[in-house]
Amino acid sequence: MTNLLSVLPDFDIQPYAHILPSLEKALISTADLLTLDALDVAKRAQVPPGDVRRLALAVVEGIHGPKSLVNGEGGHSGGSGESVGSNGESVGSNGESVEKSGDGTTLSRHEAISTLDDAFDAALCGGIAVGKLTELVGESAAGKTQFLLTLLLSVQLSSAHGTAKSALYISTEAPLPTLRLAQILEEHPKLSALPSDERPTMARVQSAHIHDLEAQDHILRYQVPIVIKRHNVGLLVIDSIAANYRPEFDRGKAKGSAAESFVKRSNQVTELGALLRHIAEKYKIAVVTANQVADRFATVVEPASQVPPSQQSTQKLQPTSPPYSTTHPARTAHGAGTERATTPPPTLSTDDPLSLDHQQRFFTGWGDEPSITNLKTPSLGLAWTNQLGARIALLKSPVYAVRPYAPPGEEPEIEGWERRFRVVFGGWCGESSTGFEIWRGGVRAVGGEGEEDGGS
Amino acid sequence: MAASTSMITVPISPAASQKQPPSSHRLPTVSASEALQELQTAGPETISTTLPSLDSVLSGAIGITTGGLERGKTSELWGPKGAGKTALLLEIAARELCRGNKVVWMDGASPLSIPRLESALDRQASASNGTAATSATVGDYRNRFIHHRVPTLSHLLALVLHPRPDFPSPGTTLLVIEEFHTLVDLDYPRVLFASSGKTQQQKWQAGRRYALLDTLVAGLNKLAVLNNLAIAVTTGCTSRVRTDSGLGSALVPGVGGGEWDGGVWNKLVIFRDFGCRFVGVQKCRGRILISREQIGETGKIVGFDIDADGALRQKGSTDGFAPEDLRRKVTRSPTKSRKRVIDEVADSEGEEADEYGWSETDEDALTADGPGDDVLEPLPADTAGV
């Protein structure tokens, strides 16, 4: 029953204090209590079954909430009228107060932290959502920290952009770059245009450093909530989330096998994700984590041939490669008569569509465009990806100087970097891709937007 | 015989609902031919998935023109992040709301984004009415959407296995449980396998995950049947190594196990590909459509796309069945036999690979110097179930 108080923080355990230790020793969790028969639990933990039954009933009652509460979570936004007799019950102590914005397609201002750039805000349908866990992933020097610094300032603005709050920056590698933060504060057009009493200050940015994994868990679980309440924090940034995991698991452990430590790490990452989402929701803040990438090697990319796949002979798996045109190529319909004006059914590009390698192209942010040849994978794997509310990938690819008279064999010079800001997936916004650049005042979007796809 | 005040009503067929005259003491009966006729004319009630080809694949038989998620049954949707599971379910829910029904939505991980629901409602309302819906009607529909936040597995269990008498309220046709796997993984994280060093209690705890899934799927099915609603559960994804066929890792549903897979009526995988998204039907009307290995195969596929504003559009022909997926057949390398001879081979159900593809004996293979004369550990007794 170790999780009883995390399920129901206000539960009164006094009447059951005599059976709880035995239940814990028998490894009975709250979910077990609700699914197993009271007699079985009692036999296992050697406690009276009547007490177990009463405890289970009390837990169920506690979860359902008091009977008189008719909190229509279905229809309580301002414009849609009063809640009509719905039996929605408020679960736990989370009050659901969702505000509806005027046009309905973007989050209301109250719920998003702007990025201080209109194109980014449009891509994110208002900004970084409050109450959710967002990840910012990219190679080193991709621009993650620049972006985060801008958010640290933006959250402090009242009404127009963020809520009037502070920010908490937790670093795991390099400390907070205060000089750069000061520079952005001075040079960003939207910030420098504000009158001095409304401008954000460095004083409202709290920073902390975490050295290792155990400290990370302790600090996030116990100390961060205190800081949030004391300083009215509206944004929690963790830069970066993967750093403390690497040394722990690279060390070869004598007793555990590789698979066991992998499973253990997956479970830790799952718990971390749940903790961060809980913090975001309970204290109504935005949690943004920065993440690193590792290289990923895809099989050799061949140019996609124009021959329809049904005519190719296969003896082995064809490597996956993105088609040159992302629009649906014309293919002869398989077995369809010519009289029926049917559009040909879409075909899979590979015979192993559910392989991890192929699917990683779509949820990591690297791999679904033919121009990207250098594939990266965010650290901490699929377990961490499953925890996120949204993932933003910052891609950079080199732009080579064009030198027509260069001797052959000489390496091309890198003239600059082409950077893209990609929303890979988001619970509240659709997928999109925007070019951007880093300048004195932070980051700003440039150029046209890429393909847009996905929800509002 | 029972006293006159208590009647034993025996439901003969799901479609037959006979009103019992209060003074009658007889058992209600329906003749077999009538029951058969009812079943033939009225198929099971279904909720359309807004993708016509998917509806026809799910109907399972030619001739039944309306298909979709069947009421009274549980369907599972799984797939990687960003594939389109929530988008599809929102469209289905919005359509149900516009038809006057109620929808209950429970989310396990991040709370649902309300603007997304509202934009789906706007779309479905204008699609059904032909003109843009007024805000009053959209507000009506919105009020029929009942949202429960289930931050822990215990919350879900309390709502579903020990429901209040008034839950779900009458008129509910759809119950959606989102991100179910995150709830289960938090309370019952995967353990690799029950190694011999653990106590009996720890072994019992290791088996609890599957026992819980068994109980829960039975509870969900019961809730679905008693209230005649369709339940849709999304279960994310996880990866599993495919050692047998020699291919790399593949995605598998985030929640698995024999009883869970058996209790689910439909299983749909939603995934992305270049240029198009797909829904693969892996299990339909209780019948599994993919091979026994069940890893990496998609079943019958239907293509769709999501617009910039969130609308779902089917891609491809809308007539009748979705054709068989046109991917090329690949000859996989034959299943390799195990390198070590196992003595106790008579009872083949004991040798189970766990979810990561590791089995009990693999740990020995990793740590031992090589196959020798060591006696293998006896296979563990069945630890699932109390």
PDB file of C-alpha atoms in Angstrom, chain A residues 3 7 25-32 34-36 40 44 60-61 63-65 67 73-75 77 80 82 84 86-89 91-92 96 98 100 104 106-107 132 257 259-260 262-263 267 270-271 274 277 281 309 312 314-318 321-323 326 328 334 340 342-356 358-359 361-363 367-368 382 385-386 388-389 425-428 431 452-456, chain B residues 78 80-82 108-116 118-119 139 142-143 145-149 151-155 157-159 161-164 166 169 179 181-182 185-193 200-202 204-205 208 212 215 237-239 242 247 249-251 269 271-278 282 296-298 301 303 306-310 315-317 319 323 325-332 356 358 363 366 386:
ATOM      1  CA  ASN A   3       1.100   4.273  -3.061  1.00  0.00           C
ATOM      2  CA  VAL A   7      -3.425   8.005  -4.930  1.00  0.00           C
ATOM      3  CA  LYS A  25       4.951  -6.459   3.840  1.00  0.00           C
ATOM      4  CA  ALA A  26       2.834  -8.720   1.661  1.00  0.00           C
ATOM      5  CA  LEU A  27       3.472  -6.368  -1.282  1.00  0.00           C
ATOM      6  CA  ILE A  28      -0.191  -5.569  -1.769  1.00  0.00           C
ATOM      7  CA  SER A  29      -0.660  -2.323  -3.654  1.00  0.00           C
ATOM      8  CA  THR A  30      -3.727  -0.132  -3.841  1.00  0.00           C
ATOM      9  CA  ALA A  31      -4.613  -1.537  -7.234  1.00  0.00           C
ATOM     10  CA  ASP A  32      -4.395  -5.064  -5.800  1.00  0.00           C
ATOM     11  CA  LEU A  34      -9.301  -2.922  -5.612  1.00  0.00           C
ATOM     12  CA  THR A  35      -9.102  -5.965  -7.830  1.00  0.00           C
ATOM     13  CA  LEU A  36      -8.566  -8.870  -5.503  1.00  0.00           C
ATOM     14  CA  ASP A  40      -7.513 -13.429  -0.717  1.00  0.00           C
ATOM     15  CA  ARG A  44      -1.979 -13.240   2.001  1.00  0.00           C
ATOM     16  CA  VAL A  60     -13.312   3.500  -3.539  1.00  0.00           C
ATOM     17  CA  GLU A  61     -15.395   6.123  -1.785  1.00  0.00           C
ATOM     18  CA  ILE A  63     -11.743   8.094  -5.237  1.00  0.00           C
ATOM     19  CA  HIS A  64     -15.303   8.648  -6.313  1.00  0.00           C
ATOM     20  CA  GLY A  65     -15.558  11.713  -4.183  1.00  0.00           C
ATOM     21  CA  LYS A  67     -21.826  11.936  -3.505  1.00  0.00           C
ATOM     22  CA  GLU A  73     -16.489  18.479 -16.030  1.00  0.00           C
ATOM     23  CA  GLY A  74     -18.168  18.097 -19.336  1.00  0.00           C
ATOM     24  CA  GLY A  75     -19.500  21.548 -19.816  1.00  0.00           C
ATOM     25  CA  SER A  77     -16.428  26.622 -19.985  1.00  0.00           C
ATOM     26  CA  SER A  80     -21.234  26.818 -23.589  1.00  0.00           C
ATOM     27  CA  GLU A  82     -24.241  25.688 -17.543  1.00  0.00           C
ATOM     28  CA  VAL A  84     -26.490  20.087 -17.660  1.00  0.00           C
ATOM     29  CA  SER A  86     -23.821  15.407 -16.298  1.00  0.00           C
ATOM     30  CA  ASN A  87     -22.558  12.896 -13.838  1.00  0.00           C
ATOM     31  CA  GLY A  88     -18.937  13.802 -14.190  1.00  0.00           C
ATOM     32  CA  GLU A  89     -17.236  13.459 -10.899  1.00  0.00           C
ATOM     33  CA  VAL A  91     -11.465  12.763  -9.290  1.00  0.00           C
ATOM     34  CA  GLY A  92      -8.982  13.368  -6.550  1.00  0.00           C
ATOM     35  CA  GLU A  96     -10.537  20.961 -13.724  1.00  0.00           C
ATOM     36  CA  VAL A  98     -10.240  24.770 -18.500  1.00  0.00           C
ATOM     37  CA  LYS A 100     -11.994  28.484 -23.457  1.00  0.00           C
ATOM     38  CA  GLY A 104     -11.473  27.890 -29.943  1.00  0.00           C
ATOM     39  CA  THR A 106      -5.707  27.901 -29.898  1.00  0.00           C
ATOM     40  CA  LEU A 107      -5.158  27.538 -26.238  1.00  0.00           C
ATOM     41  CA  LYS A 132       1.924  19.315 -19.780  1.00  0.00           C
ATOM     42  CA  SER A 257      22.585  -8.674 -17.046  1.00  0.00           C
ATOM     43  CA  ALA A 259      18.593  -6.718 -20.131  1.00  0.00           C
ATOM     44  CA  GLU A 260      17.900  -6.267 -16.453  1.00  0.00           C
ATOM     45  CA  PHE A 262      17.701  -1.869 -19.399  1.00  0.00           C
ATOM     46  CA  VAL A 263      14.398  -2.789 -17.819  1.00  0.00           C
ATOM     47  CA  ASN A 267      11.051   1.796 -15.195  1.00  0.00           C
ATOM     48  CA  THR A 270       8.676   5.956 -16.624  1.00  0.00           C
ATOM     49  CA  GLU A 271       8.496   7.053 -13.014  1.00  0.00           C
ATOM     50  CA  ALA A 274       4.973  10.427 -14.311  1.00  0.00           C
ATOM     51  CA  ARG A 277       3.587  15.269 -15.459  1.00  0.00           C
ATOM     52  CA  GLU A 281      -0.666  19.277 -13.645  1.00  0.00           C
ATOM     53  CA  PRO A 309       6.467  -2.453 -55.491  1.00  0.00           C
ATOM     54  CA  GLN A 312       9.747  -6.011 -57.700  1.00  0.00           C
ATOM     55  CA  THR A 314      12.270  -9.658 -53.282  1.00  0.00           C
ATOM     56  CA  GLN A 315      14.468 -12.044 -51.514  1.00  0.00           C
ATOM     57  CA  LYS A 316      15.264  -9.919 -48.518  1.00  0.00           C
ATOM     58  CA  LEU A 317      13.869  -6.873 -46.857  1.00  0.00           C
ATOM     59  CA  GLN A 318      14.240  -3.752 -48.870  1.00  0.00           C
ATOM     60  CA  SER A 321      13.859   5.062 -48.012  1.00  0.00           C
ATOM     61  CA  PRO A 322      11.676   8.076 -48.305  1.00  0.00           C
ATOM     62  CA  PRO A 323      10.197   8.560 -51.748  1.00  0.00           C
ATOM     63  CA  THR A 326       6.055  12.957 -50.646  1.00  0.00           C
ATOM     64  CA  HIS A 328       1.095  10.042 -53.330  1.00  0.00           C
ATOM     65  CA  HIS A 334      -4.216  -3.627 -57.735  1.00  0.00           C
ATOM     66  CA  ARG A 340     -14.778   2.121 -61.257  1.00  0.00           C
ATOM     67  CA  THR A 342     -11.524   4.591 -57.568  1.00  0.00           C
ATOM     68  CA  THR A 343      -8.377   6.148 -56.297  1.00  0.00           C
ATOM     69  CA  PRO A 344      -5.709   3.538 -55.833  1.00  0.00           C
ATOM     70  CA  PRO A 345      -5.266   2.444 -52.282  1.00  0.00           C
ATOM     71  CA  PRO A 346      -2.189   3.699 -50.519  1.00  0.00           C
ATOM     72  CA  THR A 347       0.611   1.229 -50.181  1.00  0.00           C
ATOM     73  CA  LEU A 348       3.197   0.739 -47.544  1.00  0.00           C
ATOM     74  CA  SER A 349       6.677   1.866 -48.388  1.00  0.00           C
ATOM     75  CA  THR A 350       8.276  -1.138 -46.746  1.00  0.00           C
ATOM     76  CA  ASP A 351       7.333  -4.663 -45.803  1.00  0.00           C
ATOM     77  CA  ASP A 352       8.227  -4.149 -42.200  1.00  0.00           C
ATOM     78  CA  PRO A 353       6.270  -1.034 -41.283  1.00  0.00           C
ATOM     79  CA  LEU A 354       6.144  -1.734 -37.572  1.00  0.00           C
ATOM     80  CA  SER A 355       9.839  -2.243 -37.116  1.00  0.00           C
ATOM     81  CA  LEU A 356      11.372   0.103 -34.602  1.00  0.00           C
ATOM     82  CA  HIS A 358      11.189   2.448 -39.562  1.00  0.00           C
ATOM     83  CA  GLN A 359       8.832   3.952 -37.018  1.00  0.00           C
ATOM     84  CA  ARG A 361      11.705   8.074 -38.414  1.00  0.00           C
ATOM     85  CA  PHE A 362       8.372   9.511 -37.448  1.00  0.00           C
ATOM     86  CA  PHE A 363       8.408   9.966 -33.730  1.00  0.00           C
ATOM     87  CA  GLY A 367      14.310  10.487 -40.772  1.00  0.00           C
ATOM     88  CA  ASP A 368      11.097  11.315 -42.547  1.00  0.00           C
ATOM     89  CA  LEU A 382      10.960   4.677 -26.334  1.00  0.00           C
ATOM     90  CA  THR A 385       9.047   9.121 -25.588  1.00  0.00           C
ATOM     91  CA  ASN A 386       5.893   7.546 -24.218  1.00  0.00           C
ATOM     92  CA  LEU A 388       5.910  13.145 -23.249  1.00  0.00           C
ATOM     93  CA  GLY A 389       3.067  15.432 -24.000  1.00  0.00           C
ATOM     94  CA  PHE A 425       4.143  15.348 -32.040  1.00  0.00           C
ATOM     95  CA  GLY A 426       1.996  17.284 -29.636  1.00  0.00           C
ATOM     96  CA  GLY A 427      -1.101  16.615 -27.649  1.00  0.00           C
ATOM     97  CA  TRP A 428      -2.443  20.050 -28.369  1.00  0.00           C
ATOM     98  CA  GLU A 431       3.071  18.641 -36.622  1.00  0.00           C
ATOM     99  CA  GLU A 452       2.004  21.294 -41.931  1.00  0.00           C
ATOM    100  CA  ASP A 453       0.124  18.276 -40.923  1.00  0.00           C
ATOM    101  CA  GLY A 454      -1.957  17.209 -38.016  1.00  0.00           C
ATOM    102  CA  GLY A 455      -4.373  18.485 -35.461  1.00  0.00           C
ATOM    103  CA  SER A 456      -5.114  21.989 -34.365  1.00  0.00           C
TER     104      SER A 456
ATOM    105  CA  TRP B  78      -2.261   1.000 -30.120  1.00  0.00           C
ATOM    106  CA  PRO B  80       3.498   5.051 -31.453  1.00  0.00           C
ATOM    107  CA  LYS B  81       3.181   8.617 -30.311  1.00  0.00           C
ATOM    108  CA  GLY B  82       1.862  11.055 -32.828  1.00  0.00           C
ATOM    109  CA  GLY B 108      -4.449   8.498 -18.082  1.00  0.00           C
ATOM    110  CA  ALA B 109      -1.417  10.559 -18.999  1.00  0.00           C
ATOM    111  CA  SER B 110      -1.742  14.115 -20.217  1.00  0.00           C
ATOM    112  CA  PRO B 111      -5.157  15.702 -19.922  1.00  0.00           C
ATOM    113  CA  LEU B 112      -7.114  16.022 -23.124  1.00  0.00           C
ATOM    114  CA  SER B 113      -6.749  19.254 -24.989  1.00  0.00           C
ATOM    115  CA  ILE B 114     -10.218  20.759 -24.964  1.00  0.00           C
ATOM    116  CA  PRO B 115      -9.720  22.962 -28.030  1.00  0.00           C
ATOM    117  CA  ARG B 116      -9.084  19.817 -30.045  1.00  0.00           C
ATOM    118  CA  GLU B 118     -14.175  21.547 -29.784  1.00  0.00           C
ATOM    119  CA  SER B 119     -12.710  21.757 -33.243  1.00  0.00           C
ATOM    120  CA  GLY B 139     -22.556  23.769 -26.585  1.00  0.00           C
ATOM    121  CA  ARG B 142     -20.192  19.658 -25.510  1.00  0.00           C
ATOM    122  CA  ASN B 143     -22.296  19.091 -22.437  1.00  0.00           C
ATOM    123  CA  PHE B 145     -19.029  14.938 -23.160  1.00  0.00           C
ATOM    124  CA  ILE B 146     -18.141  13.666 -19.725  1.00  0.00           C
ATOM    125  CA  HIS B 147     -14.517  13.810 -18.797  1.00  0.00           C
ATOM    126  CA  HIS B 148     -12.827  11.949 -15.952  1.00  0.00           C
ATOM    127  CA  ARG B 149      -9.263  12.458 -15.071  1.00  0.00           C
ATOM    128  CA  PRO B 151      -4.213  10.005 -12.734  1.00  0.00           C
ATOM    129  CA  THR B 152      -3.552   6.551 -11.309  1.00  0.00           C
ATOM    130  CA  LEU B 153      -4.553   2.999 -12.054  1.00  0.00           C
ATOM    131  CA  SER B 154      -6.499   2.892  -8.808  1.00  0.00           C
ATOM    132  CA  HIS B 155      -8.702   5.705 -10.052  1.00  0.00           C
ATOM    133  CA  LEU B 157     -10.186   0.598 -11.277  1.00  0.00           C
ATOM    134  CA  ALA B 158     -12.526   2.391  -8.925  1.00  0.00           C
ATOM    135  CA  LEU B 159     -14.444   3.965 -11.802  1.00  0.00           C
ATOM    136  CA  LEU B 161     -14.736  -2.094 -11.518  1.00  0.00           C
ATOM    137  CA  HIS B 162     -16.629  -0.411  -8.696  1.00  0.00           C
ATOM    138  CA  PRO B 163     -18.755   2.079 -10.569  1.00  0.00           C
ATOM    139  CA  ARG B 164     -21.303   4.277  -8.959  1.00  0.00           C
ATOM    140  CA  ASP B 166     -25.379   6.136 -11.953  1.00  0.00           C
ATOM    141  CA  SER B 169     -25.282   7.788 -17.366  1.00  0.00           C
ATOM    142  CA  GLU B 179      -2.942   6.056 -22.425  1.00  0.00           C
ATOM    143  CA  HIS B 181      -0.413   1.563 -20.589  1.00  0.00           C
ATOM    144  CA  THR B 182       1.126   4.421 -18.628  1.00  0.00           C
ATOM    145  CA  ASP B 185       3.338   0.563 -16.121  1.00  0.00           C
ATOM    146  CA  LEU B 186       3.434   2.829 -13.114  1.00  0.00           C
ATOM    147  CA  ASP B 187       1.790   0.423 -10.728  1.00  0.00           C
ATOM    148  CA  TYR B 188       3.082  -2.796 -12.220  1.00  0.00           C
ATOM    149  CA  PRO B 189       6.368  -2.136 -13.934  1.00  0.00           C
ATOM    150  CA  ARG B 190       7.631  -4.906 -16.089  1.00  0.00           C
ATOM    151  CA  VAL B 191       9.922  -7.345 -14.403  1.00  0.00           C
ATOM    152  CA  LEU B 192      12.257  -9.271 -16.571  1.00  0.00           C
ATOM    153  CA  PHE B 193      11.476 -12.705 -15.285  1.00  0.00           C
ATOM    154  CA  GLN B 200       7.457 -16.348  -2.956  1.00  0.00           C
ATOM    155  CA  GLN B 201       5.824 -13.023  -2.353  1.00  0.00           C
ATOM    156  CA  GLN B 202       7.987 -11.310  -4.898  1.00  0.00           C
ATOM    157  CA  TRP B 204       3.534 -13.409  -6.757  1.00  0.00           C
ATOM    158  CA  GLN B 205       3.968  -9.696  -7.244  1.00  0.00           C
ATOM    159  CA  ARG B 208       0.280  -9.508 -10.673  1.00  0.00           C
ATOM    160  CA  LEU B 212      -4.661  -7.455 -13.121  1.00  0.00           C
ATOM    161  CA  THR B 215      -9.442  -8.834 -14.195  1.00  0.00           C
ATOM    162  CA  CYS B 237       3.535   0.968 -27.748  1.00  0.00           C
ATOM    163  CA  THR B 238       6.723  -0.625 -26.590  1.00  0.00           C
ATOM    164  CA  SER B 239       9.442  -2.456 -28.422  1.00  0.00           C
ATOM    165  CA  ARG B 242      12.440 -10.375 -32.702  1.00  0.00           C
ATOM    166  CA  LEU B 247      14.825  -8.948 -37.933  1.00  0.00           C
ATOM    167  CA  SER B 249      13.113  -4.797 -32.917  1.00  0.00           C
ATOM    168  CA  ALA B 250       9.510  -4.111 -33.663  1.00  0.00           C
ATOM    169  CA  LEU B 251       6.763  -2.185 -31.981  1.00  0.00           C
ATOM    170  CA  VAL B 269      -2.703  -0.486 -34.847  1.00  0.00           C
ATOM    171  CA  PHE B 271       1.051   4.015 -37.438  1.00  0.00           C
ATOM    172  CA  ARG B 272       2.663   6.405 -39.835  1.00  0.00           C
ATOM    173  CA  ASP B 273       4.442   5.907 -43.069  1.00  0.00           C
ATOM    174  CA  PHE B 274       5.835   8.175 -45.730  1.00  0.00           C
ATOM    175  CA  GLY B 275       3.017  10.183 -47.133  1.00  0.00           C
ATOM    176  CA  CYS B 276       0.151   8.527 -45.318  1.00  0.00           C
ATOM    177  CA  ARG B 277      -1.021   7.198 -41.986  1.00  0.00           C
ATOM    178  CA  PHE B 278      -2.457   3.751 -41.622  1.00  0.00           C
ATOM    179  CA  GLN B 282      -5.053  -6.989 -36.357  1.00  0.00           C
ATOM    180  CA  GLY B 296       5.404  -6.596 -36.734  1.00  0.00           C
ATOM    181  CA  GLU B 297       2.471  -7.579 -38.871  1.00  0.00           C
ATOM    182  CA  THR B 298      -0.196  -5.063 -39.517  1.00  0.00           C
ATOM    183  CA  ILE B 301      -4.704  -1.713 -43.565  1.00  0.00           C
ATOM    184  CA  GLY B 303      -4.892   4.645 -45.178  1.00  0.00           C
ATOM    185  CA  ILE B 306      -4.919  14.298 -40.985  1.00  0.00           C
ATOM    186  CA  ASP B 307      -5.459  17.811 -42.272  1.00  0.00           C
ATOM    187  CA  ALA B 308      -3.869  20.911 -40.903  1.00  0.00           C
ATOM    188  CA  ASP B 309      -6.994  21.603 -38.890  1.00  0.00           C
ATOM    189  CA  GLY B 310      -7.326  18.083 -37.590  1.00  0.00           C
ATOM    190  CA  LYS B 315      -7.025   7.825 -48.523  1.00  0.00           C
ATOM    191  CA  GLY B 316      -7.874   5.380 -51.173  1.00  0.00           C
ATOM    192  CA  SER B 317     -10.983   3.719 -52.438  1.00  0.00           C
ATOM    193  CA  ASP B 319     -15.938   1.108 -52.052  1.00  0.00           C
ATOM    194  CA  PRO B 323      -7.979  -4.487 -50.240  1.00  0.00           C
ATOM    195  CA  ASP B 325      -2.266  -4.752 -47.998  1.00  0.00           C
ATOM    196  CA  LEU B 326      -0.075  -4.628 -51.010  1.00  0.00           C
ATOM    197  CA  ARG B 327       3.255  -4.931 -49.351  1.00  0.00           C
ATOM    198  CA  ARG B 328       5.554  -7.434 -50.810  1.00  0.00           C
ATOM    199  CA  LYS B 329       5.697 -10.815 -49.319  1.00  0.00           C
ATOM    200  CA  VAL B 330       9.021 -11.460 -47.773  1.00  0.00           C
ATOM    201  CA  THR B 331      10.531 -14.812 -47.145  1.00  0.00           C
ATOM    202  CA  ARG B 332      11.634 -14.781 -43.573  1.00  0.00           C
ATOM    203  CA  TYR B 356      11.320  -8.567 -24.089  1.00  0.00           C
ATOM    204  CA  TRP B 358      14.111 -13.141 -23.074  1.00  0.00           C
ATOM    205  CA  GLU B 363      20.185 -15.643 -18.355  1.00  0.00           C
ATOM    206  CA  LEU B 366      24.669 -15.212 -20.817  1.00  0.00           C
ATOM    207  CA  VAL B 386      -3.585 -15.999  -6.680  1.00  0.00           C
TER     208      VAL B 386
END
